Amino acid sequence: MNTHPLVSVIMPAYNRAQTLPAAIASVTAQSYGNWELIVVDDRSTDTTKEVVAELAERDSRIQCIANERTKGVGGARNTGMLQAKGDFIAFLDSDDEWLPFHLEETLRMIRETQADVGFALWLERQGDALIDAFEEPHQRERLEAIKRSFHQHSDDVAVMHTGLFERYVKDTLCIFHINTMVFKREKLQPCGMFLEEFHIGEDSAFMINFFDQCRISLHMKPHSIYNLSPDSIYFFVDRRKVDPDRLHLDKAVLQKLETAGLQALAFKQYLRRKIEECNWHDRKRLLLLSSYTLARQYYTLSYIHRFEKRKAIRYCLQSMKHNVNSFNLLLLCYILFSVKRSNSFLRKPVDLW
């Protein structure tokens, strides 16, 4: 393996003139210098293109290309990948940042473990606070379980080859982030491109195509910073602090959560189709788990809209279509009889994630 390969960094951007300089600065600050940065302007209406052009004048490794039409984040990444010249491809969103050692450490890990794909963990920035969610006890337990289940190359690196997709479905593993993904460009053809019809979950739909098809290494230390912001497609609000019983008082957040929930359902339906294509011995149990997941998502939408009777009923019936249980049966009664007070039992299955 070439010890100093070219890495093509793909950065989709839409109206990100304010956040682009910090994101691009985190690329130029990398301790590994053999990279090209392809910023894909997805038909921005602000000064995104001009900001990138100015930065490109200072560093010839930076270039900006524009989509002929707005394609969304997945389509923008596809445009960038088709222009990539590197031996490896990496991604960074235009409102997030890499830590300075990301590319160097990931390429070293890939080389030492003979992997095709490298991932790492990440930090979350909320305002001025940097949070390492993986330091929480249940997340540490998850990471330790990963070490036990797959080959442990070192204290901080696990190597996965087979069984990862099944494990992802069973445990809903949220330990892979597109911003930390680095992979051999030769794997693009067998694993495929981003699905442009997805606006949420397009990154997960792309990443899981590499599971069980490639040798994957995971560095269990943070390599990037994910910025939580109000204009984020998914993380526009800290869901841990949202009271589902008071959401009806904030129509803007409620509408965003509904949109995000429906888009998340599209990915979960896609995941179910992938499970149906597999020949796992416990495929039936995994399909049942998928049904529970879909039912819960629709249930949540019904619960947070219970002050809008027709919409709440529609979502509740969709929940029952996937799995009939005591929760959605009782919720339906509450909606039909216009019972609007909160109920601790009915609230238990609500999952705003």
CSV table of C-alpha atoms in Angstrom, one decimal:
chain,number,residue,atom,x,y,z
A,1,MET,CA,0.0,0.0,0.0
A,2,ASN,CA,1.2,3.5,-0.9
A,3,THR,CA,2.2,5.1,2.4
A,4,HIS,CA,1.3,8.6,1.2
A,5,PRO,CA,-1.9,8.2,-0.8
A,6,LEU,CA,-4.0,11.0,-2.1
A,7,VAL,CA,-7.2,11.5,-0.1
A,8,SER,CA,-10.2,13.2,-1.8
A,9,VAL,CA,-12.2,15.0,0.8
A,10,ILE,CA,-15.8,15.6,-0.3
A,11,MET,CA,-17.7,18.5,1.4
A,12,PRO,CA,-21.3,19.2,0.3
A,13,ALA,CA,-22.5,22.7,0.9
A,14,TYR,CA,-25.8,24.6,0.7
A,15,ASN,CA,-26.0,28.1,2.1
A,16,ARG,CA,-23.0,27.5,4.4
A,17,ALA,CA,-21.0,30.7,3.9
A,18,GLN,CA,-20.9,31.3,7.7
A,19,THR,CA,-19.7,27.8,8.7
A,20,LEU,CA,-17.5,26.9,5.7
A,21,PRO,CA,-14.3,28.7,6.8
A,22,ALA,CA,-14.1,26.7,10.0
A,23,ALA,CA,-14.8,23.4,8.3
A,24,ILE,CA,-12.2,24.0,5.6
A,25,ALA,CA,-9.7,25.3,8.2
A,26,SER,CA,-10.0,21.9,9.9
A,27,VAL,CA,-9.0,20.2,6.7
A,28,THR,CA,-6.0,22.5,5.9
A,29,ALA,CA,-4.9,22.0,9.6
A,30,GLN,CA,-4.5,18.2,9.1
A,31,SER,CA,-1.2,16.8,10.0
A,32,TYR,CA,-1.5,14.7,6.8
A,33,GLY,CA,-1.1,16.9,3.8
A,34,ASN,CA,-1.7,14.8,0.7
A,35,TRP,CA,-5.3,15.6,0.1
A,36,GLU,CA,-7.7,17.4,-2.3
A,37,LEU,CA,-10.8,19.1,-1.0
A,38,ILE,CA,-13.8,19.1,-3.3
A,39,VAL,CA,-16.5,21.5,-2.1
A,40,VAL,CA,-19.8,20.8,-3.9
A,41,ASP,CA,-22.1,23.8,-4.0
A,42,ASP,CA,-25.6,22.5,-4.1
A,43,ARG,CA,-27.0,25.7,-5.8
A,44,SER,CA,-26.6,27.9,-2.7
A,45,THR,CA,-28.3,31.3,-2.7
A,46,ASP,CA,-25.8,32.9,-0.3
A,47,THR,CA,-22.1,33.6,-0.8
A,48,THR,CA,-21.0,30.0,-0.4
A,49,LYS,CA,-19.3,29.9,-3.8
A,50,GLU,CA,-17.4,33.1,-3.3
A,51,VAL,CA,-16.2,32.0,0.2
A,52,VAL,CA,-14.7,28.8,-1.3
A,53,ALA,CA,-13.2,30.6,-4.2
A,54,GLU,CA,-11.4,33.0,-1.9
A,55,LEU,CA,-10.0,30.1,0.2
A,56,ALA,CA,-9.0,28.2,-3.0
A,57,GLU,CA,-6.9,31.1,-4.1
A,58,ARG,CA,-4.8,30.6,-0.9
A,59,ASP,CA,-4.6,26.8,-1.2
A,60,SER,CA,-4.5,25.0,-4.6
A,61,ARG,CA,-5.7,21.8,-3.0
A,62,ILE,CA,-9.2,23.3,-2.6
A,63,GLN,CA,-11.7,23.4,-5.4
A,64,CYS,CA,-15.4,24.2,-5.8
A,65,ILE,CA,-17.8,22.6,-8.2
A,66,ALA,CA,-21.5,23.4,-8.5
A,67,ASN,CA,-24.4,21.1,-9.1
A,68,GLU,CA,-26.5,21.9,-12.1
A,69,ARG,CA,-29.6,21.5,-9.9
A,70,THR,CA,-30.2,21.1,-6.2
A,71,LYS,CA,-29.7,17.4,-5.4
A,72,GLY,CA,-29.5,17.4,-1.6
A,73,VAL,CA,-26.6,16.3,0.5
A,74,GLY,CA,-26.4,12.8,-0.9
A,75,GLY,CA,-26.5,14.0,-4.5
A,76,ALA,CA,-23.8,16.6,-3.7
A,77,ARG,CA,-21.6,13.9,-2.3
A,78,ASN,CA,-22.1,11.8,-5.4
A,79,THR,CA,-21.1,14.7,-7.6
A,80,GLY,CA,-17.9,15.1,-5.5
A,81,MET,CA,-17.0,11.4,-5.6
A,82,LEU,CA,-17.4,11.3,-9.4
A,83,GLN,CA,-14.7,14.1,-9.6
A,84,ALA,CA,-12.4,12.5,-7.0
A,85,LYS,CA,-8.9,11.6,-8.0
A,86,GLY,CA,-7.7,10.2,-4.7
A,87,ASP,CA,-6.8,6.6,-3.7
A,88,PHE,CA,-9.1,7.2,-0.7
A,89,ILE,CA,-12.3,9.2,-0.2
A,90,ALA,CA,-13.3,11.0,3.0
A,91,PHE,CA,-16.3,13.2,3.9
A,92,LEU,CA,-16.8,16.3,6.0
A,93,ASP,CA,-20.0,18.3,6.3
A,94,SER,CA,-19.7,22.0,5.8
A,95,ASP,CA,-20.8,22.9,9.3
A,96,ASP,CA,-18.6,20.4,11.1
A,97,GLU,CA,-14.8,20.0,11.8
A,98,TRP,CA,-12.1,17.4,11.9
A,99,LEU,CA,-9.5,17.1,14.7
A,100,PRO,CA,-6.0,17.7,13.2
A,101,PHE,CA,-4.8,14.1,13.4
A,102,HIS,CA,-7.9,12.5,11.7
A,103,LEU,CA,-6.5,11.7,8.3
A,104,GLU,CA,-3.1,10.7,9.5
A,105,GLU,CA,-4.4,8.4,12.2
A,106,THR,CA,-7.1,6.9,10.1
A,107,LEU,CA,-4.8,6.1,7.2
A,108,ARG,CA,-2.3,4.5,9.7
A,109,MET,CA,-5.1,2.4,11.2
A,110,ILE,CA,-6.2,1.3,7.7
A,111,ARG,CA,-2.7,0.4,6.8
A,112,GLU,CA,-1.9,-1.5,10.0
A,113,THR,CA,-5.2,-3.5,10.0
A,114,GLN,CA,-5.3,-4.0,6.3
A,115,ALA,CA,-8.7,-2.5,6.2
A,116,ASP,CA,-10.7,-1.1,3.3
A,117,VAL,CA,-12.7,1.4,5.4
A,118,GLY,CA,-11.8,3.4,8.5
A,119,PHE,CA,-14.2,5.0,11.0
A,120,ALA,CA,-13.7,6.8,14.3
A,121,LEU,CA,-15.9,8.3,17.1
A,122,TRP,CA,-16.7,12.0,17.4
A,123,LEU,CA,-17.5,14.8,19.8
A,124,GLU,CA,-20.6,17.0,19.9
A,125,ARG,CA,-20.6,20.7,20.2
A,126,GLN,CA,-23.6,22.4,21.9
A,127,GLY,CA,-23.0,26.1,22.1
A,128,ASP,CA,-19.6,26.4,23.8
A,129,ALA,CA,-19.6,22.9,25.3
A,130,LEU,CA,-17.8,20.0,23.7
A,131,ILE,CA,-19.5,16.7,24.8
A,132,ASP,CA,-18.1,13.2,24.4
A,133,ALA,CA,-21.4,11.2,24.4
A,134,PHE,CA,-19.3,7.9,24.2
A,135,GLU,CA,-18.1,8.5,27.8
A,136,GLU,CA,-21.6,7.8,29.1
A,137,PRO,CA,-21.7,4.4,30.9
A,138,HIS,CA,-24.1,2.7,28.4
A,139,GLN,CA,-22.1,3.9,25.5
A,140,ARG,CA,-18.8,2.6,27.0
A,141,GLU,CA,-20.6,-0.8,27.6
A,142,ARG,CA,-21.5,-0.8,23.9
A,143,LEU,CA,-18.0,-0.2,22.8
A,144,GLU,CA,-16.6,-2.9,25.1
A,145,ALA,CA,-19.2,-5.3,23.7
A,146,ILE,CA,-17.9,-4.4,20.2
A,147,LYS,CA,-14.4,-5.2,21.2
A,148,ARG,CA,-15.5,-8.6,22.6
A,149,SER,CA,-17.5,-9.4,19.5
A,150,PHE,CA,-15.0,-8.5,16.8
A,151,HIS,CA,-11.2,-8.6,16.4
A,152,GLN,CA,-9.5,-6.2,18.8
A,153,HIS,CA,-6.4,-4.9,17.1
A,154,SER,CA,-5.4,-2.7,20.0
A,155,ASP,CA,-7.0,-1.1,23.0
A,156,ASP,CA,-8.5,1.6,20.8
A,157,VAL,CA,-9.1,-0.2,17.5
A,158,ALA,CA,-11.6,-3.0,16.5
A,159,VAL,CA,-11.6,-4.7,13.2
A,160,MET,CA,-14.9,-6.0,11.6
A,161,HIS,CA,-15.4,-8.1,8.6
A,162,THR,CA,-18.4,-10.3,8.8
A,163,GLY,CA,-21.5,-10.0,11.0
A,164,LEU,CA,-21.4,-6.2,11.2
A,165,PHE,CA,-24.7,-5.5,9.3
A,166,GLU,CA,-26.6,-8.0,11.5
A,167,ARG,CA,-25.1,-6.5,14.6
A,168,TYR,CA,-26.0,-3.0,13.3
A,169,VAL,CA,-29.7,-4.1,12.9
A,170,LYS,CA,-29.9,-5.9,16.3
A,171,ASP,CA,-28.3,-3.2,18.4
A,172,THR,CA,-29.1,-0.1,16.3
A,173,LEU,CA,-25.3,0.7,16.4
A,174,CYS,CA,-24.8,4.5,16.3
A,175,ILE,CA,-21.0,4.3,16.3
A,176,PHE,CA,-20.4,5.1,12.7
A,177,HIS,CA,-20.4,8.7,11.3
A,178,ILE,CA,-20.0,9.8,7.7
A,179,ASN,CA,-17.7,12.6,8.9
A,180,THR,CA,-15.1,10.0,10.1
A,181,MET,CA,-15.4,7.6,7.2
A,182,VAL,CA,-12.3,7.1,5.0
A,183,PHE,CA,-12.4,4.3,2.4
A,184,LYS,CA,-10.6,3.0,-0.6
A,185,ARG,CA,-12.0,4.5,-3.8
A,186,GLU,CA,-11.9,1.1,-5.5
A,187,LYS,CA,-14.7,0.0,-3.2
A,188,LEU,CA,-17.1,2.6,-4.5
A,189,GLN,CA,-18.2,0.6,-7.6
A,190,PRO,CA,-19.1,-2.6,-5.7
A,191,CYS,CA,-20.7,-0.8,-2.8
A,192,GLY,CA,-22.6,2.0,-4.7
A,193,MET,CA,-23.4,5.7,-4.4
A,194,PHE,CA,-25.6,7.7,-2.1
A,195,LEU,CA,-29.4,7.4,-2.5
A,196,GLU,CA,-30.4,10.9,-3.6
A,197,GLU,CA,-34.1,10.5,-2.6
A,198,PHE,CA,-33.1,10.3,1.1
A,199,HIS,CA,-32.7,13.6,3.0
A,200,ILE,CA,-32.2,11.9,6.4
A,201,GLY,CA,-30.4,8.6,6.7
A,202,GLU,CA,-28.7,8.9,3.4
A,203,ASP,CA,-25.4,8.6,5.2
A,204,SER,CA,-26.4,5.4,7.0
A,205,ALA,CA,-27.9,3.9,3.8
A,206,PHE,CA,-24.5,4.5,2.1
A,207,MET,CA,-22.4,3.2,5.0
A,208,ILE,CA,-24.2,-0.1,5.5
A,209,ASN,CA,-23.5,-1.1,1.9
A,210,PHE,CA,-19.9,-1.5,3.1
A,211,PHE,CA,-20.8,-3.7,6.0
A,212,ASP,CA,-19.9,-7.3,5.5
A,213,GLN,CA,-18.5,-6.4,2.0
A,214,CYS,CA,-15.3,-4.8,3.3
A,215,ARG,CA,-12.9,-5.1,6.1
A,216,ILE,CA,-13.7,-2.2,8.5
A,217,SER,CA,-11.6,-0.7,11.3
A,218,LEU,CA,-13.1,1.5,14.0
A,219,HIS,CA,-10.9,3.9,16.1
A,220,MET,CA,-12.6,4.3,19.5
A,221,LYS,CA,-11.3,7.8,20.0
A,222,PRO,CA,-12.9,11.0,18.7
A,223,HIS,CA,-11.7,12.3,15.3
A,224,SER,CA,-14.3,15.0,14.5
A,225,ILE,CA,-16.6,17.6,16.0
A,226,TYR,CA,-20.3,17.4,15.1
A,227,ASN,CA,-21.9,20.8,15.6
A,228,LEU,CA,-25.5,20.8,16.8
A,229,SER,CA,-27.3,23.9,15.3
A,230,PRO,CA,-30.9,25.1,14.8
A,231,ASP,CA,-30.5,24.8,11.0
A,232,SER,CA,-29.2,21.2,11.1
A,233,ILE,CA,-31.4,18.8,9.1
A,234,TYR,CA,-31.7,16.4,12.0
A,235,PHE,CA,-30.0,17.8,15.1
A,236,PHE,CA,-31.9,21.2,15.1
A,237,VAL,CA,-32.9,20.6,18.7
A,238,ASP,CA,-31.5,18.8,21.7
A,239,ARG,CA,-34.0,15.9,21.8
A,240,ARG,CA,-32.9,15.0,25.3
A,241,LYS,CA,-34.4,18.2,26.6
A,242,VAL,CA,-37.6,18.2,24.7
A,243,ASP,CA,-40.9,17.5,26.6
A,244,PRO,CA,-43.2,15.5,24.2
A,245,ASP,CA,-46.2,16.7,26.2
A,246,ARG,CA,-45.4,20.3,25.5
A,247,LEU,CA,-44.4,20.0,21.8
A,248,HIS,CA,-47.8,21.2,20.6
A,249,LEU,CA,-47.0,24.6,22.1
A,250,ASP,CA,-44.0,25.0,19.7
A,251,LYS,CA,-45.4,24.5,16.2
A,252,ALA,CA,-42.1,25.2,14.5
A,253,VAL,CA,-40.2,22.4,16.4
A,254,LEU,CA,-43.2,20.1,16.1
A,255,GLN,CA,-43.2,20.5,12.3
A,256,LYS,CA,-39.5,19.9,12.0
A,257,LEU,CA,-39.7,16.8,14.2
A,258,GLU,CA,-42.6,15.5,12.0
A,259,THR,CA,-40.5,16.1,8.8
A,260,ALA,CA,-37.5,14.4,10.3
A,261,GLY,CA,-39.6,11.5,11.6
A,262,LEU,CA,-41.1,10.8,8.2
A,263,GLN,CA,-37.7,11.0,6.5
A,264,ALA,CA,-36.3,8.6,9.1
A,265,LEU,CA,-39.1,6.2,8.3
A,266,ALA,CA,-38.0,6.1,4.7
A,267,PHE,CA,-34.6,4.9,5.8
A,268,LYS,CA,-36.1,2.4,8.2
A,269,GLN,CA,-38.2,1.0,5.3
A,270,TYR,CA,-35.1,0.8,3.2
A,271,LEU,CA,-33.3,-1.1,6.1
A,272,ARG,CA,-36.2,-3.5,6.3
A,273,ARG,CA,-35.9,-4.3,2.6
A,274,LYS,CA,-32.2,-5.0,3.1
A,275,ILE,CA,-33.0,-7.4,5.9
A,276,GLU,CA,-35.5,-9.2,3.6
A,277,GLU,CA,-32.7,-9.7,1.1
A,278,CYS,CA,-30.5,-11.5,3.7
A,279,ASN,CA,-30.3,-15.2,4.5
A,280,TRP,CA,-29.6,-14.9,8.2
A,281,HIS,CA,-30.7,-17.7,10.4
A,282,ASP,CA,-32.6,-15.3,12.6
A,283,ARG,CA,-34.0,-13.2,9.7
A,284,LYS,CA,-37.5,-13.6,11.0
A,285,ARG,CA,-36.6,-12.2,14.4
A,286,LEU,CA,-34.8,-9.2,12.8
A,287,LEU,CA,-37.9,-8.5,10.6
A,288,LEU,CA,-40.0,-8.5,13.8
A,289,LEU,CA,-37.5,-6.1,15.3
A,290,SER,CA,-37.9,-3.9,12.2
A,291,SER,CA,-41.7,-4.0,12.6
A,292,TYR,CA,-41.4,-2.8,16.3
A,293,THR,CA,-39.0,0.0,15.2
A,294,LEU,CA,-41.5,1.2,12.5
A,295,ALA,CA,-44.4,0.9,14.8
A,296,ARG,CA,-42.6,2.9,17.5
A,297,GLN,CA,-41.7,5.7,15.0
A,298,TYR,CA,-45.3,6.1,13.9
A,299,TYR,CA,-46.5,5.9,17.5
A,300,THR,CA,-44.2,8.8,18.4
A,301,LEU,CA,-45.6,10.8,15.5
A,302,SER,CA,-49.1,10.0,16.7
A,303,TYR,CA,-48.4,10.9,20.3
A,304,ILE,CA,-46.8,14.3,19.6
A,305,HIS,CA,-49.7,15.2,17.3
A,306,ARG,CA,-52.5,14.0,19.6
A,307,PHE,CA,-53.9,17.5,19.7
A,308,GLU,CA,-54.5,17.2,15.9
A,309,LYS,CA,-57.0,14.4,15.9
A,310,ARG,CA,-57.1,13.3,12.2
A,311,LYS,CA,-53.3,13.3,11.9
A,312,ALA,CA,-52.8,11.5,15.2
A,313,ILE,CA,-55.3,8.8,14.2
A,314,ARG,CA,-53.6,8.3,10.8
A,315,TYR,CA,-50.2,7.9,12.4
A,316,CYS,CA,-51.6,5.6,15.1
A,317,LEU,CA,-53.2,3.3,12.5
A,318,GLN,CA,-49.9,3.1,10.7
A,319,SER,CA,-48.2,2.1,14.0
A,320,MET,CA,-50.8,-0.7,14.4
A,321,LYS,CA,-50.2,-1.8,10.9
A,322,HIS,CA,-46.7,-2.8,11.8
A,323,ASN,CA,-47.4,-4.0,15.4
A,324,VAL,CA,-50.6,-4.0,17.4
A,325,ASN,CA,-49.8,-3.5,21.1
A,326,SER,CA,-51.3,-2.1,24.3
A,327,PHE,CA,-49.7,1.3,23.8
A,328,ASN,CA,-51.1,2.1,20.4
A,329,LEU,CA,-54.5,0.6,21.2
A,330,LEU,CA,-54.8,2.8,24.3
A,331,LEU,CA,-53.4,5.9,22.5
A,332,LEU,CA,-56.1,5.4,19.8
A,333,CYS,CA,-58.8,5.5,22.5
A,334,TYR,CA,-57.3,8.6,24.0
A,335,ILE,CA,-57.3,10.3,20.6
A,336,LEU,CA,-60.8,9.2,19.6
A,337,PHE,CA,-62.2,10.4,22.9
A,338,SER,CA,-60.1,13.6,22.8
A,339,VAL,CA,-58.3,12.9,26.1
A,340,LYS,CA,-55.5,15.4,26.0
A,341,ARG,CA,-53.9,15.1,29.4
A,342,SER,CA,-50.5,13.5,29.6
A,343,ASN,CA,-50.2,9.9,30.5
A,344,SER,CA,-46.9,8.4,31.8
A,345,PHE,CA,-47.8,4.9,30.4
A,346,LEU,CA,-48.5,6.2,26.9
A,347,ARG,CA,-45.3,8.3,27.0
A,348,LYS,CA,-43.0,5.3,27.6
A,349,PRO,CA,-42.6,4.2,23.9
A,350,VAL,CA,-42.1,7.8,22.7
A,351,ASP,CA,-38.7,8.1,21.0
A,352,LEU,CA,-37.9,11.5,19.4
A,353,TRP,CA,-34.6,10.1,17.9
